[in-house]
Coordinates of C-alpha atoms in Angstrom, one line a residue:
M1 CA 0.0 0.0 0.0
F2 CA 2.8 2.4 0.8
T3 CA 6.4 3.1 -0.3
E4 CA 9.3 2.4 2.0
E5 CA 10.0 6.1 2.1
L6 CA 6.5 6.9 3.3
L7 CA 6.6 4.2 6.0
N8 CA 9.9 5.5 7.3
Q9 CA 8.5 9.0 7.4
A10 CA 5.4 7.7 9.2
S11 CA 7.6 5.8 11.7
S12 CA 9.6 9.0 12.5
L13 CA 6.4 11.1 13.0
R14 CA 4.9 8.3 15.1
Q15 CA 7.9 8.3 17.4
K16 CA 7.6 12.0 18.0
W17 CA 3.9 11.6 18.7
E18 CA 4.5 8.8 21.2
D19 CA 7.0 11.0 23.0
E20 CA 4.3 13.7 23.3
V21 CA 1.7 11.1 24.5
K22 CA 4.0 10.0 27.3
K23 CA 4.4 13.5 28.6
T24 CA 0.6 14.1 28.4
I25 CA -0.4 10.9 30.3
A26 CA 2.2 11.5 32.9
K27 CA 0.2 14.6 33.8
R28 CA -3.3 13.2 33.1
A29 CA -3.8 9.5 32.8
D30 CA -6.3 8.0 30.3
Q31 CA -9.9 7.6 31.5
K32 CA -9.5 3.8 31.1
E33 CA -6.6 1.4 31.2
K34 CA -7.9 -0.6 28.3
W35 CA -10.0 0.5 25.3
T36 CA -12.0 -2.1 23.4
T37 CA -14.9 -2.6 21.1
V38 CA -18.2 -3.9 22.6
S39 CA -17.0 -7.3 21.5
D40 CA -13.7 -6.8 23.4
L41 CA -11.3 -6.4 20.5
E42 CA -8.5 -4.1 21.8
I43 CA -8.3 -0.7 20.1
K44 CA -5.0 1.1 19.7
R45 CA -4.7 4.8 20.6
I46 CA -4.1 5.6 16.9
Y47 CA -3.7 3.8 13.6
G48 CA -1.4 4.7 10.7
P49 CA 0.1 3.5 7.5
E50 CA 2.1 0.8 9.2
D51 CA -1.1 -0.9 10.4
I52 CA -2.2 -1.6 6.8
K53 CA 1.1 -1.7 5.0
D54 CA 0.7 -5.3 3.8
M55 CA -2.6 -4.6 2.1
D56 CA -2.8 -4.7 -1.7
F57 CA -5.3 -2.2 -3.2
E58 CA -6.5 -4.4 -6.0
R59 CA -6.5 -7.6 -4.0
D60 CA -8.0 -6.4 -0.8
I61 CA -10.0 -3.2 -1.4
A62 CA -10.6 -2.3 -5.1
Y63 CA -13.7 -0.4 -6.2
P64 CA -17.4 -1.0 -5.7
G65 CA -18.7 -3.8 -8.0
Q66 CA -15.2 -5.3 -8.2
F67 CA -13.8 -8.4 -6.4
P68 CA -13.6 -8.8 -3.5
Y69 CA -16.6 -6.5 -3.1
L70 CA -15.3 -5.0 0.1
R71 CA -16.8 -1.7 -0.9
G72 CA -20.2 -3.0 -2.1
N73 CA -21.7 -5.1 -4.9
Q74 CA -23.2 -2.3 -6.9
A75 CA -20.9 0.1 -8.9
T76 CA -23.1 3.1 -8.1
G77 CA -23.9 2.4 -4.4
Y78 CA -26.9 4.2 -3.0
R79 CA -26.8 6.8 -5.8
G80 CA -28.7 4.4 -8.0
K81 CA -31.1 3.2 -5.3
Y82 CA -31.4 3.5 -1.6
W83 CA -31.5 0.4 0.6
T84 CA -34.9 -1.2 1.0
F85 CA -36.7 0.4 4.0
R86 CA -38.2 -2.8 5.5
M87 CA -39.9 -2.5 8.9
F88 CA -40.7 -5.7 10.8
A89 CA -44.5 -6.1 11.3
G90 CA -46.7 -8.7 12.8
M91 CA -49.5 -8.4 15.3
G92 CA -52.6 -10.3 16.3
T93 CA -54.6 -11.4 13.4
A94 CA -53.8 -11.4 9.7
V95 CA -56.3 -8.5 9.2
E96 CA -54.6 -6.4 11.8
T97 CA -51.1 -7.1 10.3
N98 CA -52.4 -6.3 6.8
N99 CA -53.6 -2.9 8.2
R100 CA -50.1 -2.2 9.6
W101 CA -48.5 -3.2 6.3
H102 CA -50.7 -0.7 4.3
Y103 CA -49.9 2.0 6.9
L104 CA -46.2 1.4 6.5
L105 CA -46.4 1.4 2.7
K106 CA -48.3 4.6 2.8
T107 CA -45.6 6.2 5.0
G108 CA -42.7 5.3 2.7
Q109 CA -41.7 1.7 3.5
T110 CA -40.5 0.0 0.3
G111 CA -40.6 -3.7 1.4
L112 CA -42.6 -5.8 3.8
S113 CA -41.3 -7.9 6.6
T114 CA -43.4 -10.4 8.6
A115 CA -43.3 -11.4 12.2
F116 CA -45.2 -14.5 13.1
D117 CA -46.6 -15.5 16.6
F118 CA -44.8 -18.1 18.6
P119 CA -47.2 -21.1 17.8
T120 CA -46.7 -20.4 14.0
L121 CA -43.0 -20.1 14.5
M122 CA -42.9 -23.5 16.1
G123 CA -45.3 -25.2 13.6
Y124 CA -48.4 -25.4 15.8
D125 CA -51.9 -24.2 15.1
T126 CA -53.9 -21.9 17.4
D127 CA -56.1 -24.8 18.6
S128 CA -53.1 -26.8 19.8
P129 CA -52.9 -27.1 23.6
K130 CA -49.2 -25.9 23.2
A131 CA -50.4 -22.7 21.7
K132 CA -52.8 -21.6 24.4
G133 CA -52.4 -18.0 25.4
E134 CA -49.8 -17.2 22.7
C135 CA -52.0 -16.3 19.7
G136 CA -50.9 -13.1 18.1
K137 CA -48.8 -12.0 21.0
C138 CA -45.4 -11.6 19.3
G139 CA -46.5 -11.6 15.7
V140 CA -49.3 -12.6 13.3
A141 CA -51.1 -16.0 13.7
I142 CA -51.3 -18.0 10.5
D143 CA -53.0 -21.4 10.5
T144 CA -54.3 -21.8 7.0
I145 CA -54.1 -20.2 3.5
D146 CA -57.4 -18.5 4.5
D147 CA -55.4 -16.4 7.0
F148 CA -52.7 -15.9 4.5
R149 CA -55.1 -14.4 2.0
D150 CA -56.1 -11.8 4.6
L151 CA -52.5 -11.1 5.3
I152 CA -51.6 -10.2 1.7
K153 CA -54.9 -8.5 0.8
G154 CA -54.3 -5.5 -1.4
V155 CA -50.6 -6.2 -1.7
P156 CA -49.3 -6.5 -5.3
L157 CA -47.2 -9.6 -4.9
D158 CA -45.5 -9.0 -8.3
K159 CA -44.4 -5.5 -7.2
I160 CA -43.7 -5.6 -3.5
T161 CA -41.1 -8.0 -2.0
T162 CA -42.0 -9.6 1.3
S163 CA -39.7 -11.1 3.9
M164 CA -41.0 -13.8 6.2
T165 CA -39.2 -14.5 9.4
I166 CA -40.1 -18.2 9.6
N167 CA -37.9 -21.2 10.1
P168 CA -39.1 -24.7 10.9
P169 CA -42.4 -24.2 9.0
A170 CA -40.8 -22.2 6.2
T171 CA -41.9 -24.7 3.5
A172 CA -45.6 -24.4 4.6
L173 CA -45.6 -20.6 4.7
W174 CA -43.8 -20.2 1.4
A175 CA -46.2 -22.7 -0.1
M176 CA -49.1 -20.4 1.0
Y177 CA -47.3 -17.4 -0.6
C178 CA -46.8 -19.3 -3.9
A179 CA -50.4 -20.7 -3.9
S180 CA -51.8 -17.2 -3.2
A181 CA -49.8 -15.7 -6.1
Q182 CA -51.1 -18.4 -8.4
E183 CA -54.7 -17.6 -7.2
Q184 CA -54.1 -14.0 -8.2
G185 CA -52.9 -15.1 -11.6
I186 CA -49.3 -14.1 -10.9
P187 CA -46.8 -16.6 -12.1
L188 CA -44.2 -17.8 -9.7
T189 CA -41.5 -16.3 -11.9
K190 CA -42.8 -12.8 -11.0
I191 CA -42.9 -13.0 -7.2
G192 CA -39.9 -11.8 -5.1
G193 CA -39.1 -11.9 -1.4
T194 CA -37.3 -13.9 1.3
I195 CA -38.0 -16.7 3.7
Q196 CA -35.5 -16.8 6.6
N197 CA -35.5 -20.6 6.5
D198 CA -32.1 -20.8 8.4
M199 CA -32.3 -23.7 10.8
L200 CA -28.6 -23.9 11.7
K201 CA -28.8 -20.6 13.6
E202 CA -31.9 -21.9 15.4
F203 CA -29.8 -24.8 16.9
I204 CA -27.0 -22.4 17.7
A205 CA -28.9 -19.4 19.1
Q206 CA -32.7 -18.7 18.7
K207 CA -34.0 -22.2 19.6
T208 CA -37.2 -22.4 17.6
F209 CA -36.6 -25.8 16.1
M210 CA -38.7 -28.8 15.1
C211 CA -36.7 -31.7 13.5
P212 CA -33.1 -32.6 14.0
P213 CA -30.3 -30.7 12.1
E214 CA -29.8 -33.1 9.2
P215 CA -33.4 -33.4 7.9
S216 CA -33.9 -29.7 8.7
V217 CA -31.1 -28.8 6.3
K218 CA -32.6 -31.3 3.7
L219 CA -35.9 -29.3 3.8
I220 CA -33.9 -26.1 3.2
S221 CA -32.2 -27.6 0.2
D222 CA -35.6 -28.5 -1.1
T223 CA -36.6 -24.9 -1.1
V224 CA -33.3 -23.9 -2.7
E225 CA -33.9 -26.4 -5.5
F226 CA -37.5 -25.4 -6.0
G227 CA -36.7 -21.7 -6.0
T228 CA -33.9 -22.2 -8.5
K229 CA -36.2 -24.0 -10.9
Y230 CA -39.5 -22.3 -10.5
V231 CA -39.2 -19.1 -8.3
P232 CA -36.0 -17.4 -9.6
K233 CA -36.6 -14.0 -7.9
W234 CA -37.0 -15.5 -4.4
N235 CA -34.3 -15.6 -1.7
T236 CA -34.9 -19.1 -0.3
I237 CA -32.6 -18.6 2.7
S238 CA -31.7 -15.5 4.7
I239 CA -28.7 -16.8 6.5
S240 CA -29.0 -15.0 9.8
G241 CA -26.3 -13.7 12.2
Y242 CA -28.9 -11.4 13.8
H243 CA -30.1 -14.0 16.3
I244 CA -26.6 -15.3 16.9
R245 CA -25.6 -11.8 18.0
E246 CA -28.8 -11.3 20.0
A247 CA -27.9 -14.5 22.0
G248 CA -24.7 -12.8 23.2
A249 CA -22.2 -13.6 20.4
T250 CA -19.3 -11.2 19.7
A251 CA -19.1 -9.4 16.3
V252 CA -16.5 -11.9 15.2
Q253 CA -18.6 -14.9 16.3
E254 CA -21.6 -13.5 14.5
L255 CA -19.5 -13.1 11.3
A256 CA -17.8 -16.5 11.5
F257 CA -20.8 -18.6 12.5
T258 CA -23.1 -17.0 10.0
L259 CA -20.8 -17.4 7.1
R260 CA -20.0 -21.0 8.0
D261 CA -23.7 -21.7 8.2
G262 CA -24.0 -20.3 4.7
M263 CA -21.1 -22.6 3.5
E264 CA -22.9 -25.6 5.0
Y265 CA -26.1 -24.8 3.0
V266 CA -24.0 -24.4 -0.2
E267 CA -22.3 -27.7 0.4
D268 CA -25.6 -29.5 1.1
A269 CA -27.3 -28.1 -2.1
I270 CA -24.3 -29.2 -4.2
R271 CA -24.1 -32.6 -2.6
R272 CA -27.7 -33.5 -2.1
K273 CA -29.3 -31.8 -5.1
G274 CA -26.5 -32.0 -7.6
L275 CA -26.8 -28.3 -8.3
H276 CA -23.9 -26.2 -9.5
V277 CA -23.1 -23.5 -7.1
D278 CA -23.8 -20.8 -9.7
E279 CA -27.3 -22.1 -10.3
F280 CA -28.4 -21.0 -6.8
A281 CA -25.8 -18.9 -5.0
P282 CA -26.9 -15.6 -6.6
R283 CA -30.2 -15.9 -4.6
L284 CA -28.6 -16.6 -1.2
S285 CA -29.1 -13.7 1.2
F286 CA -27.8 -12.8 4.6
F287 CA -29.2 -11.0 7.7
F288 CA -26.9 -9.2 10.2
N289 CA -27.2 -7.4 13.4
S290 CA -26.0 -3.8 13.6
H291 CA -24.9 -3.4 17.2
I292 CA -23.9 -0.3 19.2
D293 CA -20.1 -0.2 18.5
F294 CA -20.1 2.0 15.4
F295 CA -16.8 1.2 13.7
E296 CA -16.8 -2.5 14.7
E297 CA -20.2 -2.9 12.9
I298 CA -19.0 -1.2 9.8
A299 CA -15.8 -3.3 9.7
K300 CA -17.9 -6.5 10.2
L301 CA -20.1 -5.8 7.3
R302 CA -17.2 -4.9 5.0
A303 CA -15.3 -8.0 6.1
A304 CA -18.4 -10.2 5.5
R305 CA -18.5 -9.3 1.8
R306 CA -14.9 -10.0 1.3
I307 CA -14.9 -13.3 3.1
W308 CA -18.0 -14.5 1.1
A309 CA -16.5 -13.4 -2.2
K310 CA -13.3 -15.3 -1.5
A311 CA -15.2 -18.4 -0.3
M312 CA -17.5 -18.6 -3.3
R313 CA -14.7 -18.1 -5.8
D314 CA -11.9 -20.0 -4.2
R315 CA -13.6 -22.6 -2.0
Y316 CA -16.5 -23.6 -4.3
D317 CA -15.0 -22.7 -7.7
S318 CA -17.8 -20.3 -8.6
K319 CA -17.4 -18.6 -12.0
D320 CA -20.4 -16.2 -11.8
P321 CA -19.6 -12.8 -10.1
R322 CA -23.2 -12.6 -9.0
S323 CA -22.5 -15.7 -6.8
W324 CA -19.6 -13.8 -5.2
W325 CA -21.9 -11.0 -4.0
M326 CA -23.0 -11.1 -0.5
R327 CA -26.5 -9.5 -0.3
F328 CA -27.7 -8.7 3.1
H329 CA -30.5 -7.2 5.3
T330 CA -29.5 -5.5 8.5
Q331 CA -31.5 -4.9 11.7
T332 CA -30.5 -2.7 14.5
A333 CA -29.7 -4.5 17.8
G334 CA -32.8 -5.4 19.8
C335 CA -30.5 -6.6 22.6
S336 CA -29.0 -3.1 23.0
L337 CA -32.4 -1.5 23.7
T338 CA -33.2 -0.8 27.4
A339 CA -36.5 -0.5 29.3
Q340 CA -34.8 2.1 31.4
Q341 CA -34.9 5.6 29.8
P342 CA -36.4 4.1 26.6
Y343 CA -36.1 7.3 24.6
N344 CA -32.4 6.7 24.6
N345 CA -33.3 3.8 22.2
V346 CA -34.0 6.3 19.5
V347 CA -30.4 7.5 19.6
R348 CA -29.0 3.9 19.8
T349 CA -31.1 2.9 16.8
A350 CA -30.1 5.9 14.7
T351 CA -26.4 5.2 15.4
Q352 CA -26.7 1.6 14.5
A353 CA -28.7 2.4 11.4
L354 CA -26.0 4.8 10.2
A355 CA -23.4 2.1 10.8
A356 CA -25.4 -0.3 8.6
V357 CA -25.6 2.2 5.8
L358 CA -21.9 3.0 6.0
G359 CA -21.3 -0.8 6.0
G360 CA -23.3 -1.0 2.7
T361 CA -26.5 -2.8 3.7
Q362 CA -29.1 -3.5 0.9
S363 CA -32.0 -3.6 3.3
L364 CA -32.6 -2.2 6.7
H365 CA -35.0 -2.5 9.7
T366 CA -34.8 0.1 12.4
N367 CA -36.1 -1.0 15.8
S368 CA -38.7 1.1 17.6
L369 CA -38.0 2.7 20.9
D370 CA -40.7 0.6 22.7
E371 CA -39.8 -2.8 21.4
V372 CA -38.1 -3.8 24.6
L373 CA -41.5 -3.2 26.4
C374 CA -44.2 -4.3 23.9
L375 CA -45.2 -4.6 20.3
P376 CA -44.2 -1.3 18.7
S377 CA -46.9 1.4 18.4
D378 CA -47.7 3.2 15.2
H379 CA -46.0 6.3 16.6
A380 CA -42.8 4.5 17.5
V381 CA -42.7 2.7 14.2
Q382 CA -43.0 6.0 12.4
I383 CA -40.0 7.4 14.3
A384 CA -38.0 4.3 13.4
L385 CA -38.9 4.6 9.7
R386 CA -38.2 8.3 9.7
T387 CA -34.8 7.6 11.1
Q388 CA -33.9 5.7 7.9
Q389 CA -35.4 8.3 5.7
I390 CA -33.4 11.1 7.4
I391 CA -30.2 9.1 7.1
A392 CA -30.9 8.5 3.4
E393 CA -32.1 12.0 2.4
E394 CA -30.7 14.5 4.9
T395 CA -27.3 13.3 6.3
G396 CA -25.3 12.9 3.1
A397 CA -24.3 9.4 4.2
A398 CA -25.5 8.0 0.8
N399 CA -23.8 10.6 -1.3
T400 CA -20.5 8.7 -1.8
I401 CA -19.8 5.0 -1.7
D402 CA -17.9 3.4 1.2
P403 CA -16.7 6.8 2.5
L404 CA -14.5 5.2 5.3
A405 CA -12.4 3.1 2.8
G406 CA -8.7 3.9 3.3
S407 CA -9.2 4.8 6.9
Y408 CA -6.2 3.3 8.7
F409 CA -8.5 2.3 11.6
V410 CA -11.4 0.9 9.6
E411 CA -9.2 -1.1 7.2
A412 CA -7.1 -2.5 10.1
L413 CA -10.2 -3.4 12.0
T414 CA -11.8 -5.0 8.9
N415 CA -8.7 -7.1 8.4
E416 CA -8.6 -8.2 12.0
M417 CA -12.2 -9.3 12.0
E418 CA -11.7 -11.2 8.8
E419 CA -8.6 -13.0 10.1
K420 CA -10.4 -14.0 13.3
A421 CA -13.5 -15.1 11.5
W422 CA -11.5 -17.4 9.2
E423 CA -9.9 -18.9 12.3
Y424 CA -13.3 -19.9 13.5
I425 CA -14.4 -21.2 10.0
H426 CA -11.3 -23.4 9.7
K427 CA -11.8 -24.8 13.2
I428 CA -15.4 -25.8 12.3
D429 CA -14.1 -27.3 9.0
E430 CA -11.8 -29.5 11.1
M431 CA -14.7 -30.6 13.2
G432 CA -16.5 -31.9 10.1
G433 CA -18.7 -28.9 9.3
M434 CA -21.3 -26.9 11.1
I435 CA -23.8 -29.7 11.8
A436 CA -21.0 -31.7 13.5
A437 CA -19.9 -28.6 15.4
I438 CA -23.5 -28.1 16.6
D439 CA -23.6 -31.7 17.8
K440 CA -20.5 -31.1 19.8
G441 CA -22.0 -27.9 21.2
F442 CA -19.1 -25.7 20.0
P443 CA -20.8 -22.6 18.7
Q444 CA -23.4 -22.8 21.5
L445 CA -20.6 -22.8 24.2
E446 CA -18.7 -20.0 22.5
I447 CA -21.7 -17.8 22.4
S448 CA -22.7 -18.7 26.0
D449 CA -19.2 -17.8 27.3
A450 CA -19.2 -14.5 25.3
A451 CA -22.6 -13.5 26.7
Y452 CA -21.5 -14.3 30.3
K453 CA -18.4 -12.3 29.9
F454 CA -20.2 -9.3 28.6
Q455 CA -22.7 -9.4 31.5
Q456 CA -19.8 -9.5 33.9
Q457 CA -18.4 -6.4 32.3
I458 CA -21.7 -4.6 32.5
D459 CA -22.0 -5.6 36.2
A460 CA -18.5 -4.3 36.9
Q461 CA -19.1 -1.2 34.8
E462 CA -16.3 -2.1 32.5
K463 CA -18.8 -1.6 29.7
V464 CA -21.4 1.1 29.9
M465 CA -25.1 1.1 29.2
I466 CA -26.5 4.5 29.7
G467 CA -29.5 4.5 32.1
V468 CA -28.6 0.9 33.3
N469 CA -25.3 1.2 35.0
K470 CA -24.4 4.8 34.4
Y471 CA -26.5 8.1 34.6
V472 CA -29.3 6.1 36.3
E473 CA -32.4 8.1 37.3
A474 CA -33.7 7.0 40.7
D475 CA -37.3 8.3 40.2
E476 CA -37.6 7.6 36.5
Q477 CA -41.1 7.8 35.2
V478 CA -41.6 7.6 31.4
D479 CA -45.0 7.5 29.8
I480 CA -44.8 4.9 27.1
P481 CA -48.1 3.7 25.7
F482 CA -48.3 -0.1 25.7
L483 CA -49.6 -1.9 22.7
E484 CA -51.1 -5.1 23.9
I485 CA -52.9 -7.9 22.0
D486 CA -56.3 -8.6 23.5
D487 CA -57.1 -12.1 24.5
A488 CA -60.2 -11.9 22.3
V489 CA -57.8 -12.3 19.3
E490 CA -57.3 -15.9 20.3
N491 CA -61.0 -16.7 20.5
E492 CA -61.5 -15.0 17.1
Q493 CA -58.7 -17.0 15.5
L494 CA -60.0 -20.3 17.1
A495 CA -63.4 -19.7 15.6
R496 CA -61.9 -18.9 12.2
L497 CA -59.8 -22.1 12.2
A498 CA -62.8 -24.2 13.3
A499 CA -64.9 -22.8 10.4
V500 CA -62.2 -23.6 7.9
K501 CA -61.9 -27.2 9.2
R502 CA -65.7 -27.6 9.0
K503 CA -65.9 -26.4 5.4
R504 CA -62.8 -28.0 3.8
D505 CA -62.8 -31.4 2.1
G506 CA -61.3 -33.7 4.8
R507 CA -60.6 -36.5 2.4
R508 CA -58.7 -34.2 0.1
V509 CA -56.7 -32.8 3.0
A510 CA -55.8 -36.4 4.1
E511 CA -54.7 -37.3 0.6
T512 CA -52.4 -34.3 0.2
L513 CA -50.8 -34.9 3.6
K514 CA -50.3 -38.6 2.8
D515 CA -48.6 -37.6 -0.5
L516 CA -46.4 -35.2 1.5
E517 CA -45.5 -38.0 3.9
N518 CA -44.6 -40.3 1.1
A519 CA -42.5 -37.6 -0.5
C520 CA -40.6 -37.2 2.8
R521 CA -39.9 -40.9 3.1
R522 CA -38.7 -41.1 -0.5
G523 CA -36.5 -38.1 -0.1
D524 CA -38.4 -36.1 -2.8
N525 CA -38.6 -32.3 -2.9
V526 CA -41.5 -31.4 -0.5
M527 CA -42.4 -28.1 -2.0
P528 CA -44.9 -29.2 -4.8
Y529 CA -46.6 -31.4 -2.1
C530 CA -46.8 -28.5 0.4
I531 CA -48.4 -26.3 -2.2
E532 CA -51.1 -28.8 -2.9
A533 CA -51.6 -29.4 0.8
V534 CA -52.1 -25.7 1.6
K535 CA -54.5 -25.3 -1.4
S536 CA -56.6 -28.0 0.2
Y537 CA -56.6 -26.0 3.5
A538 CA -54.2 -28.2 5.3
T539 CA -52.9 -26.3 8.3
V540 CA -49.4 -25.3 9.3
Q541 CA -49.4 -27.8 12.1
E542 CA -50.8 -30.6 10.0
I543 CA -47.9 -30.2 7.6
C544 CA -45.3 -29.8 10.4
D545 CA -46.7 -32.9 12.1
V546 CA -45.9 -34.9 9.0
Y547 CA -42.3 -33.7 9.3
R548 CA -42.2 -34.5 13.0
E549 CA -43.6 -38.0 12.3
V550 CA -41.1 -38.8 9.5
F551 CA -38.0 -37.0 10.6
G552 CA -38.4 -37.0 14.4
E553 CA -38.3 -34.1 16.9
Y554 CA -35.2 -32.3 18.1
R555 CA -34.6 -31.9 21.8
D556 CA -32.1 -29.2 22.8
P557 CA -29.3 -30.7 24.9
G558 CA -29.2 -27.6 27.1
I559 CA -25.6 -26.6 26.5
Y560 CA -24.5 -23.6 28.6

């Protein structure tokens, strides 16, 4: 990166600066003995040319749209198009969530994102004993395609992309989306969106699982294969680091485990389905957390693009540059929000959103200030959405591409994060891959240890959370309106589900579910059978019960 003459000059100037620092701190010591990122990476007092002297511009940085895509996939960055403003929404019934969707679209949101209630997330219907009291509490309740029709009412499926945060029952919910599009006369080739569909991170962090890891990955490869052949604009996996980070992982762990999960899915689709990597890799997408340490998050997102580009080209022999692109959605960090002094959360979210933009995200969700307390209110959601719009159109952050490139600090931190992430990736390779590592409890224990260490640092005030362990208000009283889901929602949903079950053709439902079971036992792709099942009004749980019967149920070993 630099000539020998410049490095010598920098070394001489640095020595003079260090002499001055010694005099200064002899009179006034630093505020802290050790300065670190929120993930505990040590930060030097200053960075200079010597910290990035081994970098090669063409090999390591280049320009946007050029390998290794450190500076972004698109040559024009945000000048051509802003990131997608995609606010997470799901509450109570499908009708209520549809109303929130239309409100968000009217206020400037450009993509939809769906939160499902806990029974739906786990593959149970509202009338299951396991679902009692949970209907609509943390997202929308979806039992049958009848609910799904209400969810998407008035939404042009060929014009608006929709993200669905669903994992074990992803095949069932995506089948409803596909069937609904066909009912509207929209061919599957025209619909676009994302199913999260990332089960490996569930075993590692979020813990909404159904079947064991191996058959879970098989179902994911089914969606990859089906999407590749019939739904080419759909992202059939959103490989998610968000929940890994929310569980307490460091930024490096989030980066490493997420990308190694992605590699596991690539390897399975190649091995199990016989697909060439370039047939499906351009539609893989990722989902990252933007936490509170501003520069660490920017460096993480930049490093992620470079690692993925190298892996796809060099590890999997991909020839298509589109396969080298890492496309990702970002969400600000829910785990950084505090119930104490909740209006501080607006500032946290704005900072995290700006980091995501400077890191080059293609899609962004900004958390609402009240999400730590309840489902977000319309007012709080509007503030969160306006935060993105202000960053896009007022701050100048989108004026130039990757404005922090060349920063001694940012480039050095990016390099450090990539190096440490590769160490994790190679360690998991040596274990036999991510499924084998999960069976050994490796990522789970790493995250558990990191979370415990961070909490110790908070308790000892080595790390600061404003309003929690510093600048605490003894008599704090904040009037935050609580949005709560009435228990009447469950009764309404139960009545609706009972009506569907009375009216449907029970024999046809049984036939489609038996066909799905046989497909599972043969190892066939389940998606065509799921679509037929949901068209016959088979429920989410009835489809998932087939999976549980054929593949078995997973029980968490409880690794801490």
